[in-house]
Amino acid sequence: MTADNSAHVVPSWAAHEIGETIISPDQVSSRVRELGADITRDYADNPPLLVGVLKGAMVFMSDLIRAIELPVDVDFMAVSSYGASTKSSGVVRIVKDLDAELSNRHVLIVEDVVDTGLTLNYLRKYLGARKPLSLEVCALLFKEEIQRVEQDIRYIGFSIPADFVVGYGLDVNERYRNLGGVYKFTGEA
Ligand code: IMP
Ligand code: MG
């Protein structure tokens, strides 16, 4: 992506650990509106159940649902795949399961970022076993050039380089989720 981020300044309280702006707050919000319009069009006859993956997708989810002009339902799962480091462990653990039934539902998984794809792969199998009418994925970020499990992702906000990033819901050790854009993390994890 080669959009112009020059007008955007990294907040001073975060600047010591934050590098370049990968996606500015303005770019995020216009892309989220586009994704909402796409989902509104594609699901016009079958409003989906959106399943957000906590905690990273919480900010994206809250903006995305307000960009969808359909009577969607919302639920969350919490999975843990990283522990407290910036490298994927490959081990996915369910910390909070869904409250909703999935049979007779069109399900759309809402993820913050697809890195190795291990988390998504696991979630697809896990949710697919509950026999939803359809199961698709909307990921805000998709990391390029990563050795990953083959993925079929219906909606992608942005393809980004493979660096570790924070902001707009994404964290390092629970910090920086409240940054309005997405930034390269330059500190010690
Ligand atoms: P995957 O299983 O390797 O695809 O990793 C997916 C999960 O790891 C995401 O849902 C994020 O919570 C976390 N993750 C991956 N890359 C990043 C990053 O650059 N910043 C923050 N969290 C990340
Ligand atoms: Mg996460």
PDB file of N, CA, C and O in Angstrom, residues 53-56 77-85 87-97 111 118-120 122-123 171 174 177:
ATOM      1  N   VAL A  53     -12.823 -11.844  17.261  1.00  0.00           N
ATOM      2  CA  VAL A  53     -11.806 -12.592  17.988  1.00  0.00           C
ATOM      3  C   VAL A  53     -11.103 -11.626  18.950  1.00  0.00           C
ATOM      4  O   VAL A  53     -10.377 -10.722  18.533  1.00  0.00           O
ATOM      5  N   LEU A  54     -11.381 -11.812  20.229  1.00  0.00           N
ATOM      6  CA  LEU A  54     -10.813 -10.951  21.273  1.00  0.00           C
ATOM      7  C   LEU A  54      -9.347 -11.281  21.506  1.00  0.00           C
ATOM      8  O   LEU A  54      -8.948 -12.407  21.309  1.00  0.00           O
ATOM      9  N   LYS A  55      -8.570 -10.293  22.000  1.00  0.00           N
ATOM     10  CA  LYS A  55      -9.049  -8.946  22.218  1.00  0.00           C
ATOM     11  C   LYS A  55      -8.769  -8.073  21.006  1.00  0.00           C
ATOM     12  O   LYS A  55      -9.333  -6.993  20.858  1.00  0.00           O
ATOM     13  N   GLY A  56      -7.866  -8.517  20.138  1.00  0.00           N
ATOM     14  CA  GLY A  56      -7.343  -7.663  19.072  1.00  0.00           C
ATOM     15  C   GLY A  56      -8.394  -7.055  18.162  1.00  0.00           C
ATOM     16  O   GLY A  56      -8.236  -5.940  17.686  1.00  0.00           O
ATOM     17  N   MET A  77     -15.320 -14.494  20.598  1.00  0.00           N
ATOM     18  CA  MET A  77     -14.528 -15.588  21.156  1.00  0.00           C
ATOM     19  C   MET A  77     -13.225 -14.979  21.624  1.00  0.00           C
ATOM     20  O   MET A  77     -12.787 -13.976  21.074  1.00  0.00           O
ATOM     21  N   ALA A  78     -12.623 -15.604  22.607  1.00  0.00           N
ATOM     22  CA  ALA A  78     -11.276 -15.187  22.966  1.00  0.00           C
ATOM     23  C   ALA A  78     -10.354 -16.379  22.780  1.00  0.00           C
ATOM     24  O   ALA A  78     -10.642 -17.471  23.275  1.00  0.00           O
ATOM     25  N   VAL A  79      -9.305 -16.178  22.021  1.00  0.00           N
ATOM     26  CA  VAL A  79      -8.301 -17.216  21.860  1.00  0.00           C
ATOM     27  C   VAL A  79      -6.950 -16.622  22.206  1.00  0.00           C
ATOM     28  O   VAL A  79      -6.758 -15.414  22.144  1.00  0.00           O
ATOM     29  N   SER A  80      -6.060 -17.486  22.586  1.00  0.00           N
ATOM     30  CA  SER A  80      -4.728 -17.030  22.917  1.00  0.00           C
ATOM     31  C   SER A  80      -3.749 -17.832  22.087  1.00  0.00           C
ATOM     32  O   SER A  80      -3.756 -19.060  22.131  1.00  0.00           O
ATOM     33  N   SER A  81      -2.937 -17.131  21.294  1.00  0.00           N
ATOM     34  CA  SER A  81      -1.968 -17.865  20.479  1.00  0.00           C
ATOM     35  C   SER A  81      -0.555 -17.346  20.680  1.00  0.00           C
ATOM     36  O   SER A  81       0.388 -17.920  20.188  1.00  0.00           O
ATOM     37  N   TYR A  82      -0.438 -16.264  21.406  1.00  0.00           N
ATOM     38  CA  TYR A  82       0.868 -15.599  21.436  1.00  0.00           C
ATOM     39  C   TYR A  82       1.553 -15.574  22.783  1.00  0.00           C
ATOM     40  O   TYR A  82       2.739 -15.346  22.844  1.00  0.00           O
ATOM     41  N   GLY A  83       0.822 -15.760  23.869  1.00  0.00           N
ATOM     42  CA  GLY A  83       1.443 -15.474  25.154  1.00  0.00           C
ATOM     43  C   GLY A  83       1.848 -14.021  25.171  1.00  0.00           C
ATOM     44  O   GLY A  83       1.168 -13.173  24.621  1.00  0.00           O
ATOM     45  N   ALA A  84       2.976 -13.709  25.750  1.00  0.00           N
ATOM     46  CA  ALA A  84       3.365 -12.307  25.880  1.00  0.00           C
ATOM     47  C   ALA A  84       4.521 -11.942  24.964  1.00  0.00           C
ATOM     48  O   ALA A  84       5.240 -11.003  25.209  1.00  0.00           O
ATOM     49  N   SER A  85       4.698 -12.689  23.879  1.00  0.00           N
ATOM     50  CA  SER A  85       5.814 -12.341  23.002  1.00  0.00           C
ATOM     51  C   SER A  85       5.299 -11.887  21.637  1.00  0.00           C
ATOM     52  O   SER A  85       4.115 -11.833  21.389  1.00  0.00           O
ATOM     53  N   LYS A  87       6.166 -13.417  18.781  1.00  0.00           N
ATOM     54  CA  LYS A  87       6.263 -14.543  17.844  1.00  0.00           C
ATOM     55  C   LYS A  87       5.110 -15.520  18.082  1.00  0.00           C
ATOM     56  O   LYS A  87       4.794 -15.831  19.224  1.00  0.00           O
ATOM     57  N   SER A  88       4.514 -16.020  16.998  1.00  0.00           N
ATOM     58  CA  SER A  88       3.422 -16.969  17.135  1.00  0.00           C
ATOM     59  C   SER A  88       3.941 -18.272  17.715  1.00  0.00           C
ATOM     60  O   SER A  88       4.938 -18.807  17.270  1.00  0.00           O
ATOM     61  N   SER A  89       3.228 -18.784  18.731  1.00  0.00           N
ATOM     62  CA  SER A  89       3.641 -20.045  19.341  1.00  0.00           C
ATOM     63  C   SER A  89       3.105 -21.227  18.540  1.00  0.00           C
ATOM     64  O   SER A  89       3.576 -22.342  18.671  1.00  0.00           O
ATOM     65  N   GLY A  90       2.081 -20.967  17.718  1.00  0.00           N
ATOM     66  CA  GLY A  90       1.455 -22.056  16.984  1.00  0.00           C
ATOM     67  C   GLY A  90       0.447 -22.815  17.826  1.00  0.00           C
ATOM     68  O   GLY A  90      -0.263 -23.671  17.334  1.00  0.00           O
ATOM     69  N   VAL A  91       0.388 -22.497  19.104  1.00  0.00           N
ATOM     70  CA  VAL A  91      -0.552 -23.163  19.994  1.00  0.00           C
ATOM     71  C   VAL A  91      -1.741 -22.244  20.228  1.00  0.00           C
ATOM     72  O   VAL A  91      -1.574 -21.116  20.682  1.00  0.00           O
ATOM     73  N   VAL A  92      -2.949 -22.707  19.870  1.00  0.00           N
ATOM     74  CA  VAL A  92      -4.140 -21.888  20.017  1.00  0.00           C
ATOM     75  C   VAL A  92      -4.982 -22.454  21.151  1.00  0.00           C
ATOM     76  O   VAL A  92      -5.263 -23.641  21.200  1.00  0.00           O
ATOM     77  N   ARG A  93      -5.376 -21.603  22.051  1.00  0.00           N
ATOM     78  CA  ARG A  93      -6.149 -22.012  23.220  1.00  0.00           C
ATOM     79  C   ARG A  93      -7.426 -21.184  23.257  1.00  0.00           C
ATOM     80  O   ARG A  93      -7.369 -19.958  23.091  1.00  0.00           O
ATOM     81  N   ILE A  94      -8.590 -21.817  23.470  1.00  0.00           N
ATOM     82  CA  ILE A  94      -9.837 -21.059  23.574  1.00  0.00           C
ATOM     83  C   ILE A  94     -10.016 -20.589  25.007  1.00  0.00           C
ATOM     84  O   ILE A  94     -10.069 -21.379  25.938  1.00  0.00           O
ATOM     85  N   VAL A  95     -10.090 -19.277  25.159  1.00  0.00           N
ATOM     86  CA  VAL A  95     -10.216 -18.685  26.484  1.00  0.00           C
ATOM     87  C   VAL A  95     -11.679 -18.353  26.774  1.00  0.00           C
ATOM     88  O   VAL A  95     -12.139 -18.430  27.900  1.00  0.00           O
ATOM     89  N   LYS A  96     -12.433 -17.968  25.727  1.00  0.00           N
ATOM     90  CA  LYS A  96     -13.870 -17.742  25.861  1.00  0.00           C
ATOM     91  C   LYS A  96     -14.564 -18.268  24.613  1.00  0.00           C
ATOM     92  O   LYS A  96     -14.209 -17.902  23.508  1.00  0.00           O
ATOM     93  N   ASP A  97     -15.540 -19.127  24.823  1.00  0.00           N
ATOM     94  CA  ASP A  97     -16.251 -19.712  23.686  1.00  0.00           C
ATOM     95  C   ASP A  97     -17.454 -18.838  23.326  1.00  0.00           C
ATOM     96  O   ASP A  97     -17.779 -17.882  24.038  1.00  0.00           O
ATOM     97  N   GLU A 111     -11.362 -10.724  12.377  1.00  0.00           N
ATOM     98  CA  GLU A 111     -10.017 -10.859  12.954  1.00  0.00           C
ATOM     99  C   GLU A 111      -9.239  -9.561  12.803  1.00  0.00           C
ATOM    100  O   GLU A 111      -9.455  -8.807  11.854  1.00  0.00           O
ATOM    101  N   LEU A 118      -2.357 -19.600  11.641  1.00  0.00           N
ATOM    102  CA  LEU A 118      -2.646 -20.747  12.514  1.00  0.00           C
ATOM    103  C   LEU A 118      -3.917 -20.528  13.330  1.00  0.00           C
ATOM    104  O   LEU A 118      -4.734 -21.438  13.494  1.00  0.00           O
ATOM    105  N   THR A 119      -4.092 -19.315  13.836  1.00  0.00           N
ATOM    106  CA  THR A 119      -5.270 -19.021  14.644  1.00  0.00           C
ATOM    107  C   THR A 119      -6.536 -19.162  13.815  1.00  0.00           C
ATOM    108  O   THR A 119      -7.498 -19.821  14.217  1.00  0.00           O
ATOM    109  N   LEU A 120      -6.505 -18.570  12.625  1.00  0.00           N
ATOM    110  CA  LEU A 120      -7.672 -18.609  11.751  1.00  0.00           C
ATOM    111  C   LEU A 120      -7.983 -20.031  11.309  1.00  0.00           C
ATOM    112  O   LEU A 120      -9.144 -20.455  11.252  1.00  0.00           O
ATOM    113  N   TYR A 122      -7.401 -22.747  12.892  1.00  0.00           N
ATOM    114  CA  TYR A 122      -8.011 -23.439  14.025  1.00  0.00           C
ATOM    115  C   TYR A 122      -9.475 -23.009  14.200  1.00  0.00           C
ATOM    116  O   TYR A 122     -10.363 -23.842  14.366  1.00  0.00           O
ATOM    117  N   LEU A 123      -9.716 -21.697  14.138  1.00  0.00           N
ATOM    118  CA  LEU A 123     -11.077 -21.183  14.337  1.00  0.00           C
ATOM    119  C   LEU A 123     -12.036 -21.665  13.263  1.00  0.00           C
ATOM    120  O   LEU A 123     -13.188 -21.991  13.532  1.00  0.00           O
ATOM    121  N   ASP A 171      -1.961  -5.133  20.084  1.00  0.00           N
ATOM    122  CA  ASP A 171      -1.178  -4.793  21.268  1.00  0.00           C
ATOM    123  C   ASP A 171       0.200  -5.442  21.252  1.00  0.00           C
ATOM    124  O   ASP A 171       0.472  -6.368  20.490  1.00  0.00           O
ATOM    125  N   GLU A 174      -0.469  -6.042  25.939  1.00  0.00           N
ATOM    126  CA  GLU A 174      -1.695  -5.287  26.274  1.00  0.00           C
ATOM    127  C   GLU A 174      -1.603  -3.776  26.062  1.00  0.00           C
ATOM    128  O   GLU A 174      -2.557  -3.053  26.334  1.00  0.00           O
ATOM    129  N   ARG A 177      -3.249  -0.654  22.274  1.00  0.00           N
ATOM    130  CA  ARG A 177      -4.497  -0.975  21.579  1.00  0.00           C
ATOM    131  C   ARG A 177      -5.274   0.302  21.251  1.00  0.00           C
ATOM    132  O   ARG A 177      -6.082   0.328  20.326  1.00  0.00           O
TER     133      ARG A 177
END
